[in-house]
Amino acid sequence: MKMALHELCLKVDAPAVTEAAVNYRPLTWPPARDWPVVLDKEGLVVSRWGDPIWDLTPWSGKPYQLNFGDGGAETAGTVIAENADLLRLAMGWLIWGPRGYRAAGTIKNRFGSVWAVIALCNRNNINAAMLQRFPRVLDQLAEQISPSKWEATITVLHRLYDARQDLGFVLVDANGLKRLAEVAHDHEHVQTAYIPPRIWLYQVERLRECLEDFMKHRQQVEACFKFCVHAYVSNYGSLEAALAKGKDASKGPFTGGSAHRPGCTYLGPFSEFARERGIADLLRRWVVGWDETRVSMFSSYLSLVSLAGLAYIANFTLQRKEEVASLRADCLLWEHDEKLGRVPLICGETTKTDPDVDARWVASPSVQLAVDALTVIARLRMDCDAANPEVRPTPADRANPYLFSTATEPWGFAIGWAKPYDIRTPLDGLRDVLQRFPLLFDEQQLRITNEDLRIARRLTPNLSADEFAEGNVWPLAWHQYRRTGAVNMFASGVISDSSMQQQMKHATRLMPLYYGRGHTRLHLNEEVERAVVMAMYEAMAYRLQDVVSDRFMSPHSAERKEAVAVNLLAAKDVKTLAIWAKAGKVSFREHRLGGCMKPGPCEYGGIESVARCGGGDGGKPCTDVVFDRDKEAQVRAQLDQVLIELRQLVASHPRHAALVAERQAMENYLNVIAADR
């Protein structure tokens, strides 16, 4: 094979990567088996070309590894070893080639796509370069690719096919790629589940309760933590000794054996100490559930609050779990807007490799509570991390720690796995979090009701019938927060619960303006912008579907309703309606009497006042209005408030005439609804 070596260079964006490093450009192609592939920031070799595992941790700041599958002695000289070398060449091209990937996370994901081909060949004892000769085996590849990975897999396989002259082999040729593309259309993509309003509201209120409880006891927690650190230092001689891996656990101040150790102090059972310090009930309420409280439970509680805070932030920023786990103590900024006042922005590291994506997210002001709580815990733990030779935080880290912290204090369960501070521990899935902390949520509150399922399927029709079934516990996941939050901003007809509206009011007011209308000069996160904008049109599409049902009616006639909804009757699915809504073909703006079907802007409003919509100004109701039967109770309550206010105003008051028009519009609505019964 021929290769222009000057075209090869390492493009990964990481502190450990420099042009002067020996791994920046291969000396030969393929490289020698002992050629350094990954170096750490001190320049020490972490992985070599021929190693069975390439450790990308210095590039990613997270424990990422590429396992080529030939680590066992029994693989030597086998097809598995041959395929491992082909995989090294493929990944070498994707990393050092002309369009090499810049992010370790992308490399890891693309490795998984190529590994699907290699693993299939290994199982069938086929050299991967000969796969084209076995069409029946190649057809099995379709079953190895999840629906969410189709596009990425076909793309990376095409890149390798395009580089076949340089690589000297082909994994999947043009015909094979064409077949995969055809099969991809047969795989139904299951959209991320929308969390039903009842469950979403329960979990977000419970997360806030956890954070508020922590902040209420903040002083006791901080004092207890610092006292415990001091007690461990006293028994072990120094904080470094108390943090050492494999230390003598019997010297712990809450361990009975310390009473018999020279120079050590036994403080008694931690449960009694926690009671004296005023945190026993706090621990029992959130992590213990019984009277016997161990000092390790104190660490568990701090970790629980950290996870609860990250989940709370994710609910109101629509961040991915990797993004929310990378936030630091100074992540919350406030932008001043002339119309909206102070607008909260979360700033952090994005998981996307696109340099045009700025790591800023519009947030709800309520995330201040979570940031404050997590900052307290992060700074407490940083005092220990700064003394731990395994962690080695920089001065910048000490001044501005990550909000996501692990239990590396002297009694913490993570002390034995302490890693350098710039190597971040992955954030567990919510399912694992709930298994570790069963007291955070009441499982019965998370059980799916028939109404929950109806709403969830309305917004995600192809949910798994096995996983999402009445009586099952809703499987909360980080990625559900993004879609649920975006939809909740707009789908007020779906989330009619007043508590839900209260929770979402800030996000509803700020996010659409900042993402959907380009309200700010800042370059915000484009992924969330797309999610918010699409949710806006998707929510409109669901409301448009309702319009053609008996729930909505025209105050003029059934024929008039059919006339304003004629385009809707031609649409067969929500996707089509969402596309039409984005193009301006159809429209639905909800207001207090129902909705407005007029495409384009309306000079009469319909939000602050429904006088013109309902004919309260002396004329007939607007020809574009549709009345919603389900709003009758809400309209009656509002009418009562208007009548009370009218009795308190004189007829000459400027607001009196406006309220009279509002009253007439609501009475017209009620008369139409009553006449149609």
CSV table of C-alpha atoms in Angstrom, one decimal, residues 160-371:
chain,number,residue,atom,x,y,z
A,160,LEU,CA,-13.0,3.3,5.1
A,161,TYR,CA,-14.2,2.2,1.7
A,162,ASP,CA,-13.2,5.5,0.2
A,163,ALA,CA,-9.7,5.1,1.7
A,164,ARG,CA,-9.3,1.5,0.3
A,165,GLN,CA,-6.3,2.4,-1.8
A,166,ASP,CA,-4.4,3.7,1.2
A,167,LEU,CA,-5.6,1.0,3.6
A,168,GLY,CA,-5.0,-1.8,1.2
A,169,PHE,CA,-8.3,-3.7,2.1
A,170,VAL,CA,-12.1,-3.3,2.1
A,171,LEU,CA,-14.4,-4.2,4.9
A,172,VAL,CA,-17.7,-3.4,3.2
A,173,ASP,CA,-17.8,-2.5,-0.5
A,174,ALA,CA,-20.2,-0.2,-2.4
A,175,ASN,CA,-22.7,-3.0,-3.0
A,176,GLY,CA,-22.6,-3.9,0.7
A,177,LEU,CA,-23.1,-0.3,1.7
A,178,LYS,CA,-26.0,0.0,-0.6
A,179,ARG,CA,-27.6,-3.0,0.9
A,180,LEU,CA,-27.1,-1.7,4.4
A,181,ALA,CA,-28.7,1.6,3.4
A,182,GLU,CA,-31.7,-0.2,2.0
A,183,VAL,CA,-32.1,-2.3,5.1
A,184,ALA,CA,-31.8,0.8,7.3
A,185,HIS,CA,-35.2,2.0,6.1
A,186,ASP,CA,-36.8,-1.2,7.5
A,187,HIS,CA,-35.6,-0.4,11.0
A,188,GLU,CA,-38.1,1.7,12.9
A,189,HIS,CA,-36.5,4.5,14.9
A,190,VAL,CA,-38.0,4.7,18.4
A,191,GLN,CA,-38.0,8.3,19.5
A,192,THR,CA,-36.8,9.3,22.9
A,193,ALA,CA,-39.6,8.7,25.4
A,194,TYR,CA,-41.6,11.8,26.7
A,195,ILE,CA,-42.0,11.6,30.5
A,196,PRO,CA,-45.7,11.9,31.4
A,197,PRO,CA,-46.5,15.1,33.2
A,198,ARG,CA,-47.4,13.4,36.5
A,199,ILE,CA,-44.2,11.5,36.7
A,200,TRP,CA,-42.1,14.4,35.5
A,201,LEU,CA,-43.6,16.7,38.0
A,202,TYR,CA,-43.1,14.2,40.8
A,203,GLN,CA,-39.4,13.6,40.1
A,204,VAL,CA,-38.5,17.2,39.6
A,205,GLU,CA,-40.3,18.2,42.9
A,206,ARG,CA,-38.6,15.3,44.7
A,207,LEU,CA,-35.2,16.4,43.4
A,208,ARG,CA,-35.8,19.9,44.6
A,209,GLU,CA,-36.9,18.7,48.0
A,210,CYS,CA,-33.6,16.8,48.3
A,211,LEU,CA,-31.6,19.9,47.4
A,212,GLU,CA,-33.6,22.2,49.7
A,213,ASP,CA,-33.2,19.7,52.6
A,214,PHE,CA,-29.5,19.7,52.0
A,215,MET,CA,-29.2,23.5,52.0
A,216,LYS,CA,-31.4,23.7,55.1
A,217,HIS,CA,-28.8,21.6,56.9
A,218,ARG,CA,-25.8,23.0,55.1
A,219,GLN,CA,-24.0,24.3,58.2
A,220,GLN,CA,-24.4,21.0,60.0
A,221,VAL,CA,-23.2,19.0,57.0
A,222,GLU,CA,-20.1,21.2,56.5
A,223,ALA,CA,-19.2,21.2,60.2
A,224,CYS,CA,-19.7,17.4,60.4
A,225,PHE,CA,-17.5,16.9,57.2
A,226,LYS,CA,-14.7,19.1,58.5
A,227,PHE,CA,-14.8,17.5,61.9
A,228,CYS,CA,-14.6,14.0,60.4
A,229,VAL,CA,-11.6,15.0,58.2
A,230,HIS,CA,-9.8,16.4,61.3
A,231,ALA,CA,-10.5,13.2,63.2
A,232,TYR,CA,-9.0,11.0,60.5
A,233,VAL,CA,-6.0,13.3,60.3
A,234,SER,CA,-5.5,13.0,64.0
A,235,ASN,CA,-5.6,9.2,63.9
A,236,TYR,CA,-3.5,8.7,60.8
A,237,GLY,CA,-1.0,11.5,61.4
A,238,SER,CA,-1.7,13.5,58.2
A,239,LEU,CA,-4.4,13.9,55.6
A,240,GLU,CA,-2.2,12.3,53.0
A,241,ALA,CA,-1.9,9.2,55.1
A,242,ALA,CA,-5.7,9.1,55.8
A,243,LEU,CA,-6.3,9.2,52.0
A,244,ALA,CA,-3.7,6.5,51.1
A,245,LYS,CA,-5.0,3.4,49.3
A,246,GLY,CA,-4.8,0.3,51.4
A,247,LYS,CA,-4.5,2.2,54.7
A,248,ASP,CA,-5.2,0.4,58.0
A,249,ALA,CA,-9.0,0.8,58.3
A,250,SER,CA,-8.9,-0.1,62.0
A,251,LYS,CA,-7.5,3.3,62.8
A,252,GLY,CA,-10.7,5.1,61.7
A,253,PRO,CA,-12.2,7.3,64.4
A,254,PHE,CA,-15.6,5.5,64.2
A,255,THR,CA,-14.1,2.0,64.2
A,256,GLY,CA,-14.0,0.2,67.5
A,257,GLY,CA,-10.5,-1.1,66.9
A,258,SER,CA,-9.1,2.5,67.1
A,259,ALA,CA,-9.8,2.5,70.9
A,260,HIS,CA,-6.9,0.0,71.3
A,261,ARG,CA,-4.5,1.7,68.9
A,262,PRO,CA,-1.8,4.0,70.4
A,263,GLY,CA,-2.3,7.6,69.4
A,264,CYS,CA,-5.8,7.0,68.0
A,265,THR,CA,-9.1,8.3,69.3
A,266,TYR,CA,-12.4,6.3,69.1
A,267,LEU,CA,-15.3,8.7,68.8
A,268,GLY,CA,-18.0,6.0,69.2
A,269,PRO,CA,-20.5,4.8,66.6
A,270,PHE,CA,-21.0,7.2,63.8
A,271,SER,CA,-24.8,6.9,64.2
A,272,GLU,CA,-24.5,8.6,67.7
A,273,PHE,CA,-22.1,11.2,66.3
A,274,ALA,CA,-24.5,12.0,63.5
A,275,ARG,CA,-27.4,12.4,66.0
A,276,GLU,CA,-25.3,14.8,68.1
A,277,ARG,CA,-24.4,16.8,65.0
A,278,GLY,CA,-27.9,17.1,63.8
A,279,ILE,CA,-27.7,15.2,60.6
A,280,ALA,CA,-29.0,11.7,61.6
A,281,ASP,CA,-32.5,12.4,60.5
A,282,LEU,CA,-31.2,13.8,57.2
A,283,LEU,CA,-29.2,10.7,56.4
A,284,ARG,CA,-32.0,8.4,57.5
A,285,ARG,CA,-34.5,10.2,55.3
A,286,TRP,CA,-32.4,10.0,52.1
A,287,VAL,CA,-29.9,7.1,52.2
A,288,VAL,CA,-30.2,4.9,55.3
A,289,GLY,CA,-33.8,4.2,56.2
A,290,TRP,CA,-32.9,2.7,59.6
A,291,ASP,CA,-31.1,3.7,62.8
A,292,GLU,CA,-27.7,2.1,62.1
A,293,THR,CA,-25.8,4.8,60.3
A,294,ARG,CA,-22.2,4.2,59.2
A,295,VAL,CA,-19.8,6.9,58.2
A,296,SER,CA,-19.8,5.6,54.6
A,297,MET,CA,-23.5,6.6,54.5
A,298,PHE,CA,-22.4,10.2,55.0
A,299,SER,CA,-20.4,10.0,51.7
A,300,SER,CA,-23.4,8.2,50.1
A,301,TYR,CA,-25.6,11.1,51.1
A,302,LEU,CA,-23.3,13.7,49.6
A,303,SER,CA,-23.1,11.7,46.3
A,304,LEU,CA,-26.9,11.4,46.2
A,305,VAL,CA,-27.2,15.2,46.6
A,306,SER,CA,-24.7,15.7,43.8
A,307,LEU,CA,-26.6,13.4,41.5
A,308,ALA,CA,-29.9,15.0,42.4
A,309,GLY,CA,-28.5,18.4,41.6
A,310,LEU,CA,-27.2,17.3,38.2
A,311,ALA,CA,-30.6,15.7,37.4
A,312,TYR,CA,-32.3,18.9,38.4
A,313,ILE,CA,-30.1,21.0,36.2
A,314,ALA,CA,-30.6,18.6,33.3
A,315,ASN,CA,-34.4,19.0,33.7
A,316,PHE,CA,-34.2,22.7,33.1
A,317,THR,CA,-31.3,23.1,30.6
A,318,LEU,CA,-31.8,20.0,28.3
A,319,GLN,CA,-28.2,19.1,28.6
A,320,ARG,CA,-26.8,15.6,28.0
A,321,LYS,CA,-25.5,13.7,31.0
A,322,GLU,CA,-21.9,14.1,29.9
A,323,GLU,CA,-22.4,17.9,29.5
A,324,VAL,CA,-24.1,18.3,32.9
A,325,ALA,CA,-21.3,16.2,34.5
A,326,SER,CA,-18.7,18.5,33.1
A,327,LEU,CA,-20.0,21.7,34.7
A,328,ARG,CA,-17.9,23.6,37.2
A,329,ALA,CA,-18.7,25.8,40.2
A,330,ASP,CA,-18.7,29.0,38.1
A,331,CYS,CA,-21.1,27.6,35.4
A,332,LEU,CA,-24.0,29.8,36.2
A,333,LEU,CA,-23.9,33.2,34.5
A,334,TRP,CA,-26.6,35.9,34.2
A,335,GLU,CA,-27.2,37.9,31.1
A,336,HIS,CA,-29.2,41.1,31.3
A,337,ASP,CA,-32.0,41.5,28.8
A,338,GLU,CA,-33.9,44.8,28.5
A,339,LYS,CA,-37.3,43.1,28.3
A,340,LEU,CA,-36.8,39.9,30.4
A,341,GLY,CA,-34.4,41.1,33.0
A,342,ARG,CA,-31.7,38.7,34.3
A,343,VAL,CA,-31.5,35.6,32.2
A,344,PRO,CA,-29.6,32.6,33.6
A,345,LEU,CA,-27.1,30.8,31.3
A,346,ILE,CA,-25.3,27.6,32.1
A,347,CYS,CA,-21.7,27.4,30.7
A,348,GLY,CA,-19.7,24.3,30.4
A,349,GLU,CA,-18.0,21.8,28.1
A,350,THR,CA,-20.1,20.4,25.2
A,351,THR,CA,-19.8,16.8,24.2
A,352,LYS,CA,-20.1,17.7,20.5
A,353,THR,CA,-17.0,18.1,18.3
A,354,ASP,CA,-18.4,20.8,16.1
A,355,PRO,CA,-16.4,24.0,16.9
A,356,ASP,CA,-19.4,26.1,16.0
A,357,VAL,CA,-21.3,24.8,19.0
A,358,ASP,CA,-20.8,27.1,22.0
A,359,ALA,CA,-21.1,25.4,25.3
A,360,ARG,CA,-23.9,27.7,26.7
A,361,TRP,CA,-27.4,26.7,27.7
A,362,VAL,CA,-30.4,28.8,28.6
A,363,ALA,CA,-31.7,27.7,32.1
A,364,SER,CA,-34.4,28.3,34.5
A,365,PRO,CA,-33.5,30.6,37.5
A,366,SER,CA,-34.4,27.6,39.8
A,367,VAL,CA,-31.1,25.9,38.8
A,368,GLN,CA,-29.4,28.4,41.2
A,369,LEU,CA,-30.4,26.1,44.1
A,370,ALA,CA,-28.7,23.0,42.5
A,371,VAL,CA,-25.5,24.9,41.6
